[in-house]
Short mmCIF file of C-alpha atoms and ligand atoms in Angstrom, two decimals:
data_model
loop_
_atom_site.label_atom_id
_atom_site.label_comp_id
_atom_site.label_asym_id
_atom_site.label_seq_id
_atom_site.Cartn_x
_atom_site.Cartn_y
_atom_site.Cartn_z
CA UNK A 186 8.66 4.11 -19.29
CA UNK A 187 11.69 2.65 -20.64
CA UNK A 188 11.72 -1.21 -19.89
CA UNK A 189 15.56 -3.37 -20.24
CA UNK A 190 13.56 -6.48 -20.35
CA UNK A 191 12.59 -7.99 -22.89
CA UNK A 192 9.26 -6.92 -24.29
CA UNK A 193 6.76 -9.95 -25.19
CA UNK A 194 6.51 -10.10 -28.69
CA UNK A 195 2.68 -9.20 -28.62
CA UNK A 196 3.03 -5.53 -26.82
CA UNK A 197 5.01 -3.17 -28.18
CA UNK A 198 7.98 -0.77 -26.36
CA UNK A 199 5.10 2.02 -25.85
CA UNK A 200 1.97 -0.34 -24.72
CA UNK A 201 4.68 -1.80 -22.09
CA UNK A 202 3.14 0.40 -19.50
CA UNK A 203 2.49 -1.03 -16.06
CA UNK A 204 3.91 -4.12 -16.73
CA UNK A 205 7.27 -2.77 -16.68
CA UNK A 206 6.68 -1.31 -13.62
CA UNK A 207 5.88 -4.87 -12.46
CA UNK A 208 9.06 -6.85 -13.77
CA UNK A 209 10.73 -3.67 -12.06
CA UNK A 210 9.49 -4.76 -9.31
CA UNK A 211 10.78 -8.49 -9.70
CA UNK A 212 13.89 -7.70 -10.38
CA UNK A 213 13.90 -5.91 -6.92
CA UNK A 214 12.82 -8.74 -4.94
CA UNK A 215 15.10 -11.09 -7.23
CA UNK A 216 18.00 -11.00 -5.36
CA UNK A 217 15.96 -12.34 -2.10
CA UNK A 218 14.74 -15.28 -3.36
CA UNK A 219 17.85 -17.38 -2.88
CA UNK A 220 17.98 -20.41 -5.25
CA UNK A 221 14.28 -19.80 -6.00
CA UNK A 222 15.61 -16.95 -8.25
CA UNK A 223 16.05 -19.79 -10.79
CA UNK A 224 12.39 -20.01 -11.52
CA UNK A 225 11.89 -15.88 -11.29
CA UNK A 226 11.17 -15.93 -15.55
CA UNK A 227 8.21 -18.24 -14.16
CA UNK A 228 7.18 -14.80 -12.62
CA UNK A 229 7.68 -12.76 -15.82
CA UNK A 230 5.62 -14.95 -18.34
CA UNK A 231 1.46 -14.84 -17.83
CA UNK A 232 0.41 -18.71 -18.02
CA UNK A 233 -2.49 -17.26 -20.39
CA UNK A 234 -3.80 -14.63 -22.32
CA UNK A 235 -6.86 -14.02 -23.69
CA UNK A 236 -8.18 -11.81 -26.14
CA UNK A 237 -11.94 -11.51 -27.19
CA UNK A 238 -14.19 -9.56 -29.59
CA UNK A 239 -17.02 -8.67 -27.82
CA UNK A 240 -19.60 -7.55 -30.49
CA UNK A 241 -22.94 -5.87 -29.08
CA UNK A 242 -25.96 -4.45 -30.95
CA UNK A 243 -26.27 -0.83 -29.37
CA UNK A 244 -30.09 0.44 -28.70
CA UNK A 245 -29.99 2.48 -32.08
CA UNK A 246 -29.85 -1.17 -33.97
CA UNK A 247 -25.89 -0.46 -34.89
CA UNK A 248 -23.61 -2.89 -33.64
CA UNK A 249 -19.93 -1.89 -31.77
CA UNK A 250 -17.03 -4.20 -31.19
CA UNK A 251 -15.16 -3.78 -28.02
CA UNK A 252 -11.80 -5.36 -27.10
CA UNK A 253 -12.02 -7.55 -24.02
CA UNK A 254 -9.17 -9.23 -21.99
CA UNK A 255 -8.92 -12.25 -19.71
CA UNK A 256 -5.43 -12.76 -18.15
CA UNK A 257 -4.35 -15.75 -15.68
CA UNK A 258 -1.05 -14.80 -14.63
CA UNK A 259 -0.02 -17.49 -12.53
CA UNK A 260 -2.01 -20.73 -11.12
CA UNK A 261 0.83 -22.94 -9.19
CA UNK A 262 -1.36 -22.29 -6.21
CA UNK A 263 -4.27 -22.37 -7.16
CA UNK A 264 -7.29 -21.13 -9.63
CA UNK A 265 -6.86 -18.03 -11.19
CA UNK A 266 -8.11 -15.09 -9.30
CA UNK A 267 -9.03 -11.36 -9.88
CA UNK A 268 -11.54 -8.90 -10.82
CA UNK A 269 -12.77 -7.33 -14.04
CA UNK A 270 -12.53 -3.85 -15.15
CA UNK A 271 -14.43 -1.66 -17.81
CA UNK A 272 -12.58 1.46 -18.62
CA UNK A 273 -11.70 2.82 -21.86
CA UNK A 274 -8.04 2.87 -21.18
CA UNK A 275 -7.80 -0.76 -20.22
CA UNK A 276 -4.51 -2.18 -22.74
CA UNK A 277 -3.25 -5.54 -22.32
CA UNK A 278 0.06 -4.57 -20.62
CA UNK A 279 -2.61 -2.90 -17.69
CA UNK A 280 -4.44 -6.37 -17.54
CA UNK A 281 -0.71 -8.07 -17.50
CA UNK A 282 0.11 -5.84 -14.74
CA UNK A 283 -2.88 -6.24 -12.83
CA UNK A 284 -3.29 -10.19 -13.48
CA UNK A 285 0.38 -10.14 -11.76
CA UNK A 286 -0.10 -8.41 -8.82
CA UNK A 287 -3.16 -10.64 -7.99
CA UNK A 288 -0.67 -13.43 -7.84
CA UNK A 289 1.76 -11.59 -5.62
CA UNK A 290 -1.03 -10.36 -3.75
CA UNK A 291 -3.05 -13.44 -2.86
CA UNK A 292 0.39 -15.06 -2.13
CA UNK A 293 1.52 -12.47 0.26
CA UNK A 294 -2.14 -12.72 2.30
CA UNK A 295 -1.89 -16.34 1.55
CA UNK A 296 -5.58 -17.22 0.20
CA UNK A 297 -5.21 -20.50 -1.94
CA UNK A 298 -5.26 -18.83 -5.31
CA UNK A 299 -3.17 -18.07 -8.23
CA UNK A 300 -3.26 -14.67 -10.26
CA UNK A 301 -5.88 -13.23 -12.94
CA UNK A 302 -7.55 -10.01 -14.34
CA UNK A 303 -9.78 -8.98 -17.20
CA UNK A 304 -10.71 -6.21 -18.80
CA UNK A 305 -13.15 -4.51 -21.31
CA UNK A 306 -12.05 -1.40 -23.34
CA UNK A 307 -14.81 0.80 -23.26
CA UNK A 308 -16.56 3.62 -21.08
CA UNK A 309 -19.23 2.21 -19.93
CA UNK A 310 -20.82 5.53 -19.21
CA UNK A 311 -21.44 5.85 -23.18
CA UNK A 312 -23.44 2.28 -22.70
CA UNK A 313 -27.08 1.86 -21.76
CA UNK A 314 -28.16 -0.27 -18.72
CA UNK A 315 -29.05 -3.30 -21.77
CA UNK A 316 -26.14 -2.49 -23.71
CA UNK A 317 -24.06 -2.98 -20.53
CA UNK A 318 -25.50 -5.72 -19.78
CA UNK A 319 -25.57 -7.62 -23.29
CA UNK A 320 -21.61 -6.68 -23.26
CA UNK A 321 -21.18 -8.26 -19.84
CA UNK A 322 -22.89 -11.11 -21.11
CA UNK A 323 -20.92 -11.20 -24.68
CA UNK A 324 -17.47 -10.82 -22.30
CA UNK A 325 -18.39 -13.86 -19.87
CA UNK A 326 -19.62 -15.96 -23.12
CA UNK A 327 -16.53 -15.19 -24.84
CA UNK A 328 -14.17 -16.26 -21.74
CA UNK A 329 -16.28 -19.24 -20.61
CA UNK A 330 -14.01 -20.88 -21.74
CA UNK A 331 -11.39 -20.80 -19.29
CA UNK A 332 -13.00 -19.25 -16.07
CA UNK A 333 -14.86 -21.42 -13.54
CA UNK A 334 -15.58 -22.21 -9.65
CA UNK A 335 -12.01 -24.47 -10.00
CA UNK A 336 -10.34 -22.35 -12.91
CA UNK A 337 -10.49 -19.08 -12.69
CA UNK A 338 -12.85 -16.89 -10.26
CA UNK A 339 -13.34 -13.09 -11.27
CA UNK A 340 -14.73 -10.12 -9.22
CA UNK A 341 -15.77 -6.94 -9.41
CA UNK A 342 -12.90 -3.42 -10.27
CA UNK A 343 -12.98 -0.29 -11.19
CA UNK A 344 -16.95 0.31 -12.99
CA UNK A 345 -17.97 -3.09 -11.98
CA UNK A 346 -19.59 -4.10 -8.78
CA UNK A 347 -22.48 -6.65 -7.88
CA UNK A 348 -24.64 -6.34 -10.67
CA UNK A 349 -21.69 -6.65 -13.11
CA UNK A 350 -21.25 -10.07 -11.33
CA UNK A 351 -24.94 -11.32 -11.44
CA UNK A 352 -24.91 -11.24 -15.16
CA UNK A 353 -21.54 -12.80 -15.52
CA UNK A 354 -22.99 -16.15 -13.28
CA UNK A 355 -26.26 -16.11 -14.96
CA UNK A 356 -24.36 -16.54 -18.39
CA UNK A 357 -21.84 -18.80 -17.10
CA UNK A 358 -24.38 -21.12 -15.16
CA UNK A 359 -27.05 -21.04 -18.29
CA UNK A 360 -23.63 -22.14 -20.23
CA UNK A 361 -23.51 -24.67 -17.78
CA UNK A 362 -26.54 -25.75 -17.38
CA UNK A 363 -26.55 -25.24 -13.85
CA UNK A 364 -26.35 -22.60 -11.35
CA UNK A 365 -22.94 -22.23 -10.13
CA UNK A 366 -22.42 -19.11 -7.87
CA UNK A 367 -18.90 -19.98 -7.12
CA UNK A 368 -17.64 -18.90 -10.54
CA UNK A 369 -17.36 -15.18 -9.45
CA UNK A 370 -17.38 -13.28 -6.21
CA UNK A 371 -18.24 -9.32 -5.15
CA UNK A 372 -21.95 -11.13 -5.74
CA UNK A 373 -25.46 -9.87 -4.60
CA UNK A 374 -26.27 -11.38 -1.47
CA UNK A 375 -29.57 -12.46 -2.86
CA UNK A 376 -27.08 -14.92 -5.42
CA UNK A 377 -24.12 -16.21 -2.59
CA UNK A 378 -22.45 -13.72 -2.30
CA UNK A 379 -20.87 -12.70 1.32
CA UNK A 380 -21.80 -10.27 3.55
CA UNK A 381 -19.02 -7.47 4.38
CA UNK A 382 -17.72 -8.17 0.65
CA UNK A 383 -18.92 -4.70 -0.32
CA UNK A 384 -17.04 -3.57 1.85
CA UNK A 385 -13.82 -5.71 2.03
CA UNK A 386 -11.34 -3.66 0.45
CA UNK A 387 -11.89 -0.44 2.03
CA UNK A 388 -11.87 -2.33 5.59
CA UNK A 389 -8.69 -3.69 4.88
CA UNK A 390 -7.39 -0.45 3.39
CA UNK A 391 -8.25 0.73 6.87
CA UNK A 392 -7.07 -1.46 9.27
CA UNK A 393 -3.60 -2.13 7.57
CA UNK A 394 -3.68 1.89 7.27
CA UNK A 395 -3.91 1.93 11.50
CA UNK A 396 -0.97 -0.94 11.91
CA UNK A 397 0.91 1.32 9.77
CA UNK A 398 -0.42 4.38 11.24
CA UNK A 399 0.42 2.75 15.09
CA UNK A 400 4.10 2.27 13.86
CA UNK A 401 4.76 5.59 12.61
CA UNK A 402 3.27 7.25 16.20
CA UNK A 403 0.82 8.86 13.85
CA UNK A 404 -2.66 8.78 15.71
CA UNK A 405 -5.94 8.60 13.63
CA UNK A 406 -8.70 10.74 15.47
CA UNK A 407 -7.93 13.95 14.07
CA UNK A 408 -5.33 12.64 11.23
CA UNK A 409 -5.83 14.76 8.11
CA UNK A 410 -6.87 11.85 5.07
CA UNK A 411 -6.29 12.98 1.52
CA UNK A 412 -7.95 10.16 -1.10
CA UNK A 413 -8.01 9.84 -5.14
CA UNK A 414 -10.71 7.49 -6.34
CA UNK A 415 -14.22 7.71 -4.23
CA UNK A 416 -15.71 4.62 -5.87
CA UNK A 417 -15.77 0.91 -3.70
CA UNK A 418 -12.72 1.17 -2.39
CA UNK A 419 -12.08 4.76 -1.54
CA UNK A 420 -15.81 5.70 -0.72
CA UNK A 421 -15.36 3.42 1.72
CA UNK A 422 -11.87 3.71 3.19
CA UNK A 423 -12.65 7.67 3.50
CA UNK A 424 -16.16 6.53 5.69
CA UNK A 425 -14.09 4.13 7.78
CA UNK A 426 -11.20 6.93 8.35
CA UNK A 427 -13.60 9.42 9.05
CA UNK A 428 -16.08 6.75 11.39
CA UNK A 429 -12.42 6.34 13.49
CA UNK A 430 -12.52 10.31 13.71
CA UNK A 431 -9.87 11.29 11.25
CA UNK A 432 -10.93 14.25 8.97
CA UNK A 433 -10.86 13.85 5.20
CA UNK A 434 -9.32 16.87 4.00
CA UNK A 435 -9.85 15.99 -0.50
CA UNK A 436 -11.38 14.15 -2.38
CA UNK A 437 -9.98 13.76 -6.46
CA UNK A 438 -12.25 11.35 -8.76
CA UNK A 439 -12.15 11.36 -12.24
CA UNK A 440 -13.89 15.12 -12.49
CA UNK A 441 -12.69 16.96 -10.03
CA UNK A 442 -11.12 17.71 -6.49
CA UNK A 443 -13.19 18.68 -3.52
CA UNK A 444 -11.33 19.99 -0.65
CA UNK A 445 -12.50 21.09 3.03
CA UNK A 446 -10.15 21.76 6.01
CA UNK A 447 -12.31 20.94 8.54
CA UNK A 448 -13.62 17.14 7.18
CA UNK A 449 -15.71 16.40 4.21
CA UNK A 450 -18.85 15.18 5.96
CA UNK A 451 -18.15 11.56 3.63
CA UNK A 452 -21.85 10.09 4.22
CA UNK A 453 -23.30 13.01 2.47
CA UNK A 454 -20.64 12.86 -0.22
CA UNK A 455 -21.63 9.64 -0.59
CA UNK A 456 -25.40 10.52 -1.36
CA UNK A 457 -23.85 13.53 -3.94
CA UNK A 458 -21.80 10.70 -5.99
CA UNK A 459 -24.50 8.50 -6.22
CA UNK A 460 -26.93 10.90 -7.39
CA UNK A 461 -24.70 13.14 -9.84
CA UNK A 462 -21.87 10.29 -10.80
CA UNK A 463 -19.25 12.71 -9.56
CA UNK A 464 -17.77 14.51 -6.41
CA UNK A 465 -18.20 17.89 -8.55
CA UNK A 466 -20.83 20.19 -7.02
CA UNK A 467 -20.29 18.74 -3.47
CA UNK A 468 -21.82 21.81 -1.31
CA UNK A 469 -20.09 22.60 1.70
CA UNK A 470 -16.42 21.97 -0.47
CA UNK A 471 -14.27 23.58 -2.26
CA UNK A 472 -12.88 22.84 -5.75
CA UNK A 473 -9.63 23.04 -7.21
CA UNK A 474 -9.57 22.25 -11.06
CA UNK A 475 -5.84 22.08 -10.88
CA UNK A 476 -5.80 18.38 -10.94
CA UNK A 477 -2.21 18.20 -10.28
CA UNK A 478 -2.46 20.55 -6.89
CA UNK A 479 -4.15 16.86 -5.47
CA UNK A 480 -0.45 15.67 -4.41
CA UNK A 481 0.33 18.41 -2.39
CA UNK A 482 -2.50 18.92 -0.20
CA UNK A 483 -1.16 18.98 3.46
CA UNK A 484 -2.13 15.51 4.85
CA UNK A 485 -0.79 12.84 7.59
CA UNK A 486 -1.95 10.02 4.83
CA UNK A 487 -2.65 9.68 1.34
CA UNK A 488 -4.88 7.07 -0.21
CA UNK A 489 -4.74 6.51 -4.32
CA UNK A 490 -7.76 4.86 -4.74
CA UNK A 491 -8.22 4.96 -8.31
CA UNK A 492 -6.13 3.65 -11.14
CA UNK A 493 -2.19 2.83 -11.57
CA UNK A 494 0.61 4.84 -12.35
CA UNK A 495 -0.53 7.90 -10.48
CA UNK A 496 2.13 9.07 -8.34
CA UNK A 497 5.24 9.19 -10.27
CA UNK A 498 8.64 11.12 -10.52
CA UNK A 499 7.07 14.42 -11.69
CA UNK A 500 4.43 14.37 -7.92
CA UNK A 501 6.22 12.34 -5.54
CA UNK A 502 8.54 15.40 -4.28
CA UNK A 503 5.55 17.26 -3.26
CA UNK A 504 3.70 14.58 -1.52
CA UNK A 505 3.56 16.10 2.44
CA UNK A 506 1.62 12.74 4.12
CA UNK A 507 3.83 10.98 6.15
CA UNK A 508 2.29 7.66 4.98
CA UNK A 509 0.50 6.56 1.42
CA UNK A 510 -1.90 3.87 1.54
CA UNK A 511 -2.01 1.98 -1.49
CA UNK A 512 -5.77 1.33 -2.16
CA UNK A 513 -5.01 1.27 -5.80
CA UNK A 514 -3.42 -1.85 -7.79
CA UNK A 515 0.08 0.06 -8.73
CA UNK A 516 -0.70 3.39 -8.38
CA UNK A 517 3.09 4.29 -7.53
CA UNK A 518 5.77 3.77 -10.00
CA UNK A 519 9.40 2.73 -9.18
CA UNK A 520 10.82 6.17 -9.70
CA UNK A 521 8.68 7.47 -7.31
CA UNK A 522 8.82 4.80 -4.65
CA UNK A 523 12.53 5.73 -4.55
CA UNK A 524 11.88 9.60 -4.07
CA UNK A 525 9.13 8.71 -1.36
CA UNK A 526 11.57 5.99 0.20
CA UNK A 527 14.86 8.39 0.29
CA UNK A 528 11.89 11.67 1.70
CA UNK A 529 10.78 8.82 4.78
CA UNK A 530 7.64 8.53 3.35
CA UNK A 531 5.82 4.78 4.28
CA UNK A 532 4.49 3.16 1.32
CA UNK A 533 1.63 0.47 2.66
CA UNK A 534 2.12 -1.59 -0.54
CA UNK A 535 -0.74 -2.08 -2.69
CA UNK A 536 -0.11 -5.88 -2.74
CA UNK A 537 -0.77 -5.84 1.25
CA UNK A 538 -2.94 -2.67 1.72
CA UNK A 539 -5.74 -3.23 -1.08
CA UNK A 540 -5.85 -7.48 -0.32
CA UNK A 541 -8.90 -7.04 1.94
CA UNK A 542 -11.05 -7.29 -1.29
CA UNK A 543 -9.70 -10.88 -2.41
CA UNK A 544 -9.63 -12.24 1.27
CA UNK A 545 -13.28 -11.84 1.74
CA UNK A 546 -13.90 -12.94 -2.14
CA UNK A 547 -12.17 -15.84 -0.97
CA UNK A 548 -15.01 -16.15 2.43
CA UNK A 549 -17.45 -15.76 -0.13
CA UNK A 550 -16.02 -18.79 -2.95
CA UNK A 551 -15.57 -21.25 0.15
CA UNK A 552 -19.40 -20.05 1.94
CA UNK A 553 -20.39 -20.78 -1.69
CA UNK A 554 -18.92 -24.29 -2.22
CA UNK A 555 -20.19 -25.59 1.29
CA UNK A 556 -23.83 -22.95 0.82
CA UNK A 557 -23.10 -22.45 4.73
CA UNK A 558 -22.96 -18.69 5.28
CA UNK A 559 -21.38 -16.83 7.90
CA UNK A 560 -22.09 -13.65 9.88
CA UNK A 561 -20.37 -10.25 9.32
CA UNK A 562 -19.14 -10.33 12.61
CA UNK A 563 -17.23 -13.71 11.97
CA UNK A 564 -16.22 -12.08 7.79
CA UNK A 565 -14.91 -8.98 9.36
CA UNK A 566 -13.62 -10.17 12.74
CA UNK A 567 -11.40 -13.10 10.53
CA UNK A 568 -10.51 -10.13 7.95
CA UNK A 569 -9.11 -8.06 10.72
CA UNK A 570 -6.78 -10.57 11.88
CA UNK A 571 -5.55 -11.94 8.71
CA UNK A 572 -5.06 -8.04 7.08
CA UNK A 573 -3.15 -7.80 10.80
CA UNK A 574 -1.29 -10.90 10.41
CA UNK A 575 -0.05 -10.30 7.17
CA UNK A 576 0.88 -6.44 7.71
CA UNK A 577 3.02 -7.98 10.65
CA UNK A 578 4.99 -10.40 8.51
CA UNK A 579 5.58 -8.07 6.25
CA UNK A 580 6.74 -5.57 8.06
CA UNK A 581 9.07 -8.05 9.98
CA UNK A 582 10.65 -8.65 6.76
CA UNK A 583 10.82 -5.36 5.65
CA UNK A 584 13.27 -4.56 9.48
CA UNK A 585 15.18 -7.77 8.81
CA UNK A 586 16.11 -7.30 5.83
CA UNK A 587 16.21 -3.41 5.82
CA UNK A 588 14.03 -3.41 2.54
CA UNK A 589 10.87 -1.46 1.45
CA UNK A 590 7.45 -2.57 2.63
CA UNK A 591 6.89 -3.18 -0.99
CA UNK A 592 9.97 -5.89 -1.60
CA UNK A 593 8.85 -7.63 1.73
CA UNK A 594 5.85 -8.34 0.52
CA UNK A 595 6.92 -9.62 -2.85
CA UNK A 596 9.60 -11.60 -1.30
CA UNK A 597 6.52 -13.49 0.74
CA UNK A 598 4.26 -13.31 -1.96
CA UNK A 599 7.14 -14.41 -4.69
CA UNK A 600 8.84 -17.36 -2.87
CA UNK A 601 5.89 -19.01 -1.64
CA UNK A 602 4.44 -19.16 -5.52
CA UNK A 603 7.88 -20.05 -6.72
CA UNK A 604 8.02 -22.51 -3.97
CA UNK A 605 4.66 -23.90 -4.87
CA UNK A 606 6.21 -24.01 -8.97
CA UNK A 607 9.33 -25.75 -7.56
CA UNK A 608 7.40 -28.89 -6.02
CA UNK A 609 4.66 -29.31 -8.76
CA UNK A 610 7.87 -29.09 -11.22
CA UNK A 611 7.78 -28.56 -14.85
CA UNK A 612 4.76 -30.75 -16.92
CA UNK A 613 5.11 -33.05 -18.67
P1 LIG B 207 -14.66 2.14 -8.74
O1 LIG B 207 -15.05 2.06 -10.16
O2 LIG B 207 -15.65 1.76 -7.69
O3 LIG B 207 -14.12 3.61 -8.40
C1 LIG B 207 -13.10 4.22 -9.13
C2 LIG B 207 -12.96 5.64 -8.64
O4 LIG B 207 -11.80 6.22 -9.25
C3 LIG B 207 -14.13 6.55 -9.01
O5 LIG B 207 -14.40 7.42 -7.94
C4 LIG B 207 -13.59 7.34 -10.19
O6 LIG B 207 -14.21 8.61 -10.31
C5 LIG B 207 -12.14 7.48 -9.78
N1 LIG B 207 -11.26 7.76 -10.91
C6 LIG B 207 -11.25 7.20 -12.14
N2 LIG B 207 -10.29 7.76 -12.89
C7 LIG B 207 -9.70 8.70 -12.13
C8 LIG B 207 -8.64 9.62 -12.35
N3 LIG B 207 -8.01 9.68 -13.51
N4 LIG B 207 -8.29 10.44 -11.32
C9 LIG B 207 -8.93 10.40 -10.13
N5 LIG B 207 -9.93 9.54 -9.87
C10 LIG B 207 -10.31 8.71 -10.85
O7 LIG B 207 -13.33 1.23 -8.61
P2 LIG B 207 -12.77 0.51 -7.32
O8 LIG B 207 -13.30 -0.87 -7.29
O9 LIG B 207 -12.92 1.41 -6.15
O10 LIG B 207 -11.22 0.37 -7.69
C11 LIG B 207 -10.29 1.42 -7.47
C12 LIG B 207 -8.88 0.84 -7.41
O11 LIG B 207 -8.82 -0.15 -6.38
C13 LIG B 207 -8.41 0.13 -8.68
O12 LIG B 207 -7.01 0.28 -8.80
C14 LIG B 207 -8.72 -1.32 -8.39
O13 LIG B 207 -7.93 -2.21 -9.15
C15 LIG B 207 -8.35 -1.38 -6.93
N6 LIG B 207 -8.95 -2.50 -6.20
C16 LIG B 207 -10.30 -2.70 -6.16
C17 LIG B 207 -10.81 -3.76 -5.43
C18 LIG B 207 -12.29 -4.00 -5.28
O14 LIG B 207 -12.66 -4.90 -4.51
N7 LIG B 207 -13.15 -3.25 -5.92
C19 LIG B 207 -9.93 -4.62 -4.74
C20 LIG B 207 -8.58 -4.37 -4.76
C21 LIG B 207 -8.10 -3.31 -5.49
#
């Protein structure tokens, strides 16, 4: 994409990527900040950036250098927060991107927390369980530096999860000297970390996706579900949809689509991905290897659950769900949010839709700092109502002001950060 702003002087006009999408976005929400708008470049700029060598010695005795990233976007309200990724397409402008939108994000839900991300570029399906783990290790040695329980708190993304976070507080705490299980969240149990996190996204995913469902008359038992991505967060939005009786019509990972008219049975799916690392084989499916036939599967809502910049000009004309539920960190671009906007289509922003994850990271950093743990009743019943809460304000915004669900919750999410900049003011 073609960006008018000005490109930092460390990507160039082709790496802009996703981060143009994001100052897009800005600029949208710009003219609804009111005198605020005078700190919007705040908004534009990451605080930090960090860029690491991250040098392993493979199995075979040959070493490999990998390219790691740790991003803190914004931290006027609070430590950085934000999870890490491994994926061989991970650039810096993705990190930028996604660093941002944890910001916005954890504004717009309101959790006391600034903006962050990191990244590895590599597929970590090419690495060994000790190579993985001596890279994870490398990574959170190399960044030590500036994360911590008070500075900067990551989590798991896309091909991290639990274990990925065990490894990166066992090297930060043997740093230390101590054991500090605050300094990440999306932790084993066994280490502090908080029950229902596992889950977290994909609940919220759910419950914003029946507030949004409820407004549009659209009922879920017997809604048809179509969702790309069937890793944490839409393995388990698809299992919630489907517990509340809607039917999951396809299923797209990075392999393949697996489509059945009658409901995927999601459980067993489940069981197929974990043993073969794919949906591909599924019995009781069909497949289509057009990958681009995805977007126009007949559905009542769509979930991108997978990576950004997935529904764009070229897809978002053939979209038939009357609602897309953004599970995804900015999967949509800004072309296409107008062509779903002008076709009626409800975009649950991903800033609102996917924040389920960082709430109950959040539960799990303050059970952590006071080692009192709660039940999953109490995580998921206080989950529910802030996910409703927030959906509500946003979507009050978004009537008032006759703006997308998207710029309502930026314009929460942006003024109460700028707000927050405006009364520390400008150090020294
Ligand atoms: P994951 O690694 O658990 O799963 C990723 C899924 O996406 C896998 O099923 C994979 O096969 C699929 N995928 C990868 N490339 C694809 C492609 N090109 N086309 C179709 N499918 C593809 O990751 P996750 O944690 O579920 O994260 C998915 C998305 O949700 C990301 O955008 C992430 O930033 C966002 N997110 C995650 C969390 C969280 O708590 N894990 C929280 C908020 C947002």
């Amino acid at each position: 994409m073609n960006s008018p702003h000005q490109i930092p002087s460390y990507l160039t006009q082709r790496e802009v990527g996703p981060w143009a999408v994001y100052l897009e976005q800005v600029d949208r929400v710009t003219p609804h900040l009111g005198k605020l708008a005078r700190w919007v470049e705040t908004l534009k700029r990451p605080k930090r950036i960090l860029v690491v060598d991250v040098p392993i010695e493979r199995d075979d005795g040959s070493i490999a250098h990998f390219e790691g990233y740790r991003v803190q976007h914004n931290t006027s309200r609070g430590p950085g927060k934000g999870g890490v990724r491994f994926h061989q397409d991970v650039t810096l402008s993705e990190v930028m991107a996604l660093s941002a939108w944890m910001t916005v994000k954890n504004a717009a839900v309101n959790v006391p927390y600034g903006g962050a991300k990191g990244g590895i570029r590599v597929d970590p399906r090419t690495l060994s369980q000790g190579e993985l783990q001596r890279m994870t290790r490398r990574y959170t040695s190399e960044i030590n530096i500036i994360i911590g329980p008070n500075k900067d708190i990551p989590a798991p993304d896309v091909n991290t999860n639990e274990q990925t976070m065990a490894w990166m507080m066992d090297t930060y705490s043997m740093n230390q000297g101590s054991t500090a299980s605050g300094v990440v969240t999306g932790k084993p149990i066994s280490l502090g970390g908080s029950l229902g996190r596992h889950d977290a996204t994909g609940r919220g995913v759910f419950v914003v996706g029946c507030e949004a469902a409820h407004k549009r008359g659209l009922s879920i038992p017997g809604a048809r579900i179509a969702v790309q991505g069937f890793g944490n967060v839409g393995g388990i939005t698809a299992r919630l949809f489907a517990e509340a009786g809607a039917r999951i019509v396809a299923v797209q990972d990075h392999v393949t689509t697996v489509v059945c008219d009658s409901g995927l049975d999601v459980v067993a799916l489940q069981a197929h991905v974990t043993e073969h690392g794919s949906v591909a084989g599924f019995p009781g499916a069909d497949e289509v290897s057009d990958r681009a036939r995805f977007w126009a599967i007949d559905c009542d809502i769509l979930v991108p659950a997978a990576l950004e910049q997935q529904i764009t000009a070229a897809n978002a004309g053939q979209i038939r769900a009357s609602i897309i539920l953004e599970g995804a960190n900015g999967p949509t671009t800004t072309e296409a949010d107008d062509i779903l906007s002008e076709r009626g289509v409800l975009v649950v922003p991903d800033v609102i839709a996917n924040a389920g994850g960082v709430t109950v990271s959040y539960f799990e950093w303050v059970q952590d700092f006071s080692s009192f743990f709660w039940t999953e009743d109490e995580i998921n019943s206080r989950l529910t109502r802030i996910m409703r809460e927030a959906f509500a304000a946003v979507w009050q915004i978004s009537v008032d002001k006759q703006v997308s669900l998207r710029t309502a919750a930026f314009i929460i999410g942006c003024t109460r950060v700028l707000e927050a900049r405006e009364m520390r003011g400008l150090y020294p």
